[in-house]
Coordinates of C-alpha atoms in Angstrom, one line a residue:
X209 CA -13.5 -15.5 13.2
X210 CA -10.2 -13.9 12.0
X211 CA -10.2 -10.5 10.6
X212 CA -9.8 -9.9 6.9
X213 CA -6.1 -8.5 6.7
X214 CA -7.0 -6.4 3.6
X215 CA -9.7 -4.5 5.4
X216 CA -8.8 -1.4 7.3
X217 CA -8.7 -1.7 11.1
X218 CA -11.6 -0.4 13.0
X219 CA -11.8 3.3 13.0
X220 CA -9.9 3.8 9.8
X221 CA -11.4 4.9 6.6
X222 CA -9.2 3.7 3.9
X223 CA -9.0 3.0 0.2
X224 CA -7.4 -0.3 -0.7
X225 CA -4.8 -0.6 -3.4
X226 CA -3.8 -4.0 -4.4
X227 CA -0.3 -4.7 -5.8
X228 CA -0.1 -7.2 -8.5
X229 CA 1.3 -10.6 -7.8
X230 CA 4.5 -9.8 -9.8
X231 CA 5.0 -6.1 -10.2
X232 CA 7.6 -5.1 -12.9
X233 CA 9.7 -2.0 -13.0
X234 CA 8.0 -0.9 -16.1
X235 CA 4.7 -1.1 -14.3
X236 CA 5.6 1.3 -11.5
X237 CA 4.6 4.6 -13.1
X238 CA 1.3 3.2 -14.2
X239 CA 0.6 1.8 -10.7
X240 CA 1.4 5.1 -9.1
X241 CA -1.0 6.8 -11.5
X242 CA -3.8 4.4 -10.5
X243 CA -3.0 5.0 -6.8
X244 CA -3.0 8.8 -7.3
X245 CA -6.4 8.7 -9.0
X246 CA -7.6 6.5 -6.2
X247 CA -6.6 8.9 -3.5
X248 CA -8.0 11.9 -5.5
X249 CA -11.3 10.0 -5.9
X250 CA -11.5 9.3 -2.0
X251 CA -10.5 12.5 -0.3
X252 CA -9.6 12.2 3.3
X253 CA -9.2 8.4 3.4
X254 CA -6.2 6.6 4.4
X255 CA -4.3 4.4 1.9
X256 CA -4.1 0.7 2.6
X257 CA -1.7 -1.1 0.3
X258 CA -2.5 -4.7 0.0
X259 CA 0.6 -6.6 -1.2
X260 CA -0.5 -10.1 0.0
X261 CA -0.6 -11.2 -3.6
X262 CA 3.0 -10.4 -4.2
X263 CA 4.6 -13.8 -4.9
X264 CA 8.2 -12.9 -4.9
X265 CA 9.7 -10.5 -2.5
X266 CA 12.1 -8.4 -4.6
X267 CA 13.3 -4.8 -4.8
X268 CA 10.6 -3.9 -7.4
X269 CA 8.0 -4.7 -4.8
X270 CA 9.9 -2.8 -2.3
X271 CA 10.1 0.2 -4.6
X272 CA 6.4 -0.1 -5.4
X273 CA 5.6 0.0 -1.7
X274 CA 7.9 3.0 -1.0
X275 CA 6.4 4.9 -3.9
X276 CA 2.9 4.3 -2.6
X277 CA 4.0 5.6 0.9
X278 CA 5.5 8.6 -0.6
X279 CA 2.3 9.1 -2.6
X280 CA 0.1 8.8 0.5
X281 CA 2.3 11.3 2.3
X282 CA 2.2 13.9 -0.6
X283 CA -1.7 13.6 -0.2
X284 CA -1.4 14.0 3.6
X285 CA -2.8 10.5 4.0
X286 CA -2.2 7.8 6.6
X287 CA -0.4 4.8 5.1
X288 CA -0.9 1.1 6.0
X289 CA 0.5 -2.0 4.5
X290 CA -0.5 -5.6 4.4
X291 CA 2.3 -7.8 3.2
X292 CA 3.6 -11.4 3.6
X293 CA 6.5 -12.1 5.9
X294 CA 9.2 -12.3 3.1
X295 CA 8.3 -8.9 1.8
X296 CA 8.3 -7.3 5.4
X297 CA 11.8 -9.0 5.9
X298 CA 13.0 -7.3 2.8
X299 CA 11.6 -4.0 3.7
X300 CA 13.5 -4.4 7.1
X301 CA 16.7 -5.2 5.3
X302 CA 16.3 -2.1 3.1
X303 CA 15.7 0.1 6.2
X304 CA 12.0 0.5 5.3
X305 CA 10.4 -1.6 8.1
X306 CA 8.5 1.3 9.4
X307 CA 6.3 1.3 6.3
X308 CA 4.9 -2.1 7.4
X309 CA 4.5 -1.1 11.1
X310 CA 3.2 2.5 10.9
X311 CA 0.2 2.6 12.9
X312 CA -2.8 4.2 11.1
X313 CA -4.7 7.3 12.2
X314 CA -8.3 7.2 13.3
X315 CA -11.3 7.8 11.2
X316 CA -14.6 6.2 10.2
X317 CA -14.1 2.8 8.5
X318 CA -15.5 3.0 5.0
X319 CA -13.1 1.0 2.6
X320 CA -13.4 1.7 -1.1
X321 CA -11.8 0.5 -4.4

């Protein structure tokens, strides 16, 4: 049976933050606020951003992912991204391919959110 792509890999405790299907620039501050609260409510857990619902790979989605990665870093958390190929390709074009390829750090697997 295939593994659920939105669940953290074995050995990684992570909170899952799901990006909306069509994030808008006006939504970014609110999304970051939600993600920050999620990280505060789950101390010590990595952040898994699930962008699999994003229907259109555009720069707003890229900015949302970049902001989530920065937020995770500010909270000293590992960051992991699940995203469809077109969004991964756009991340690569913008020089941010490493956000999609960064290996997570180890910890007990207990997803929340």
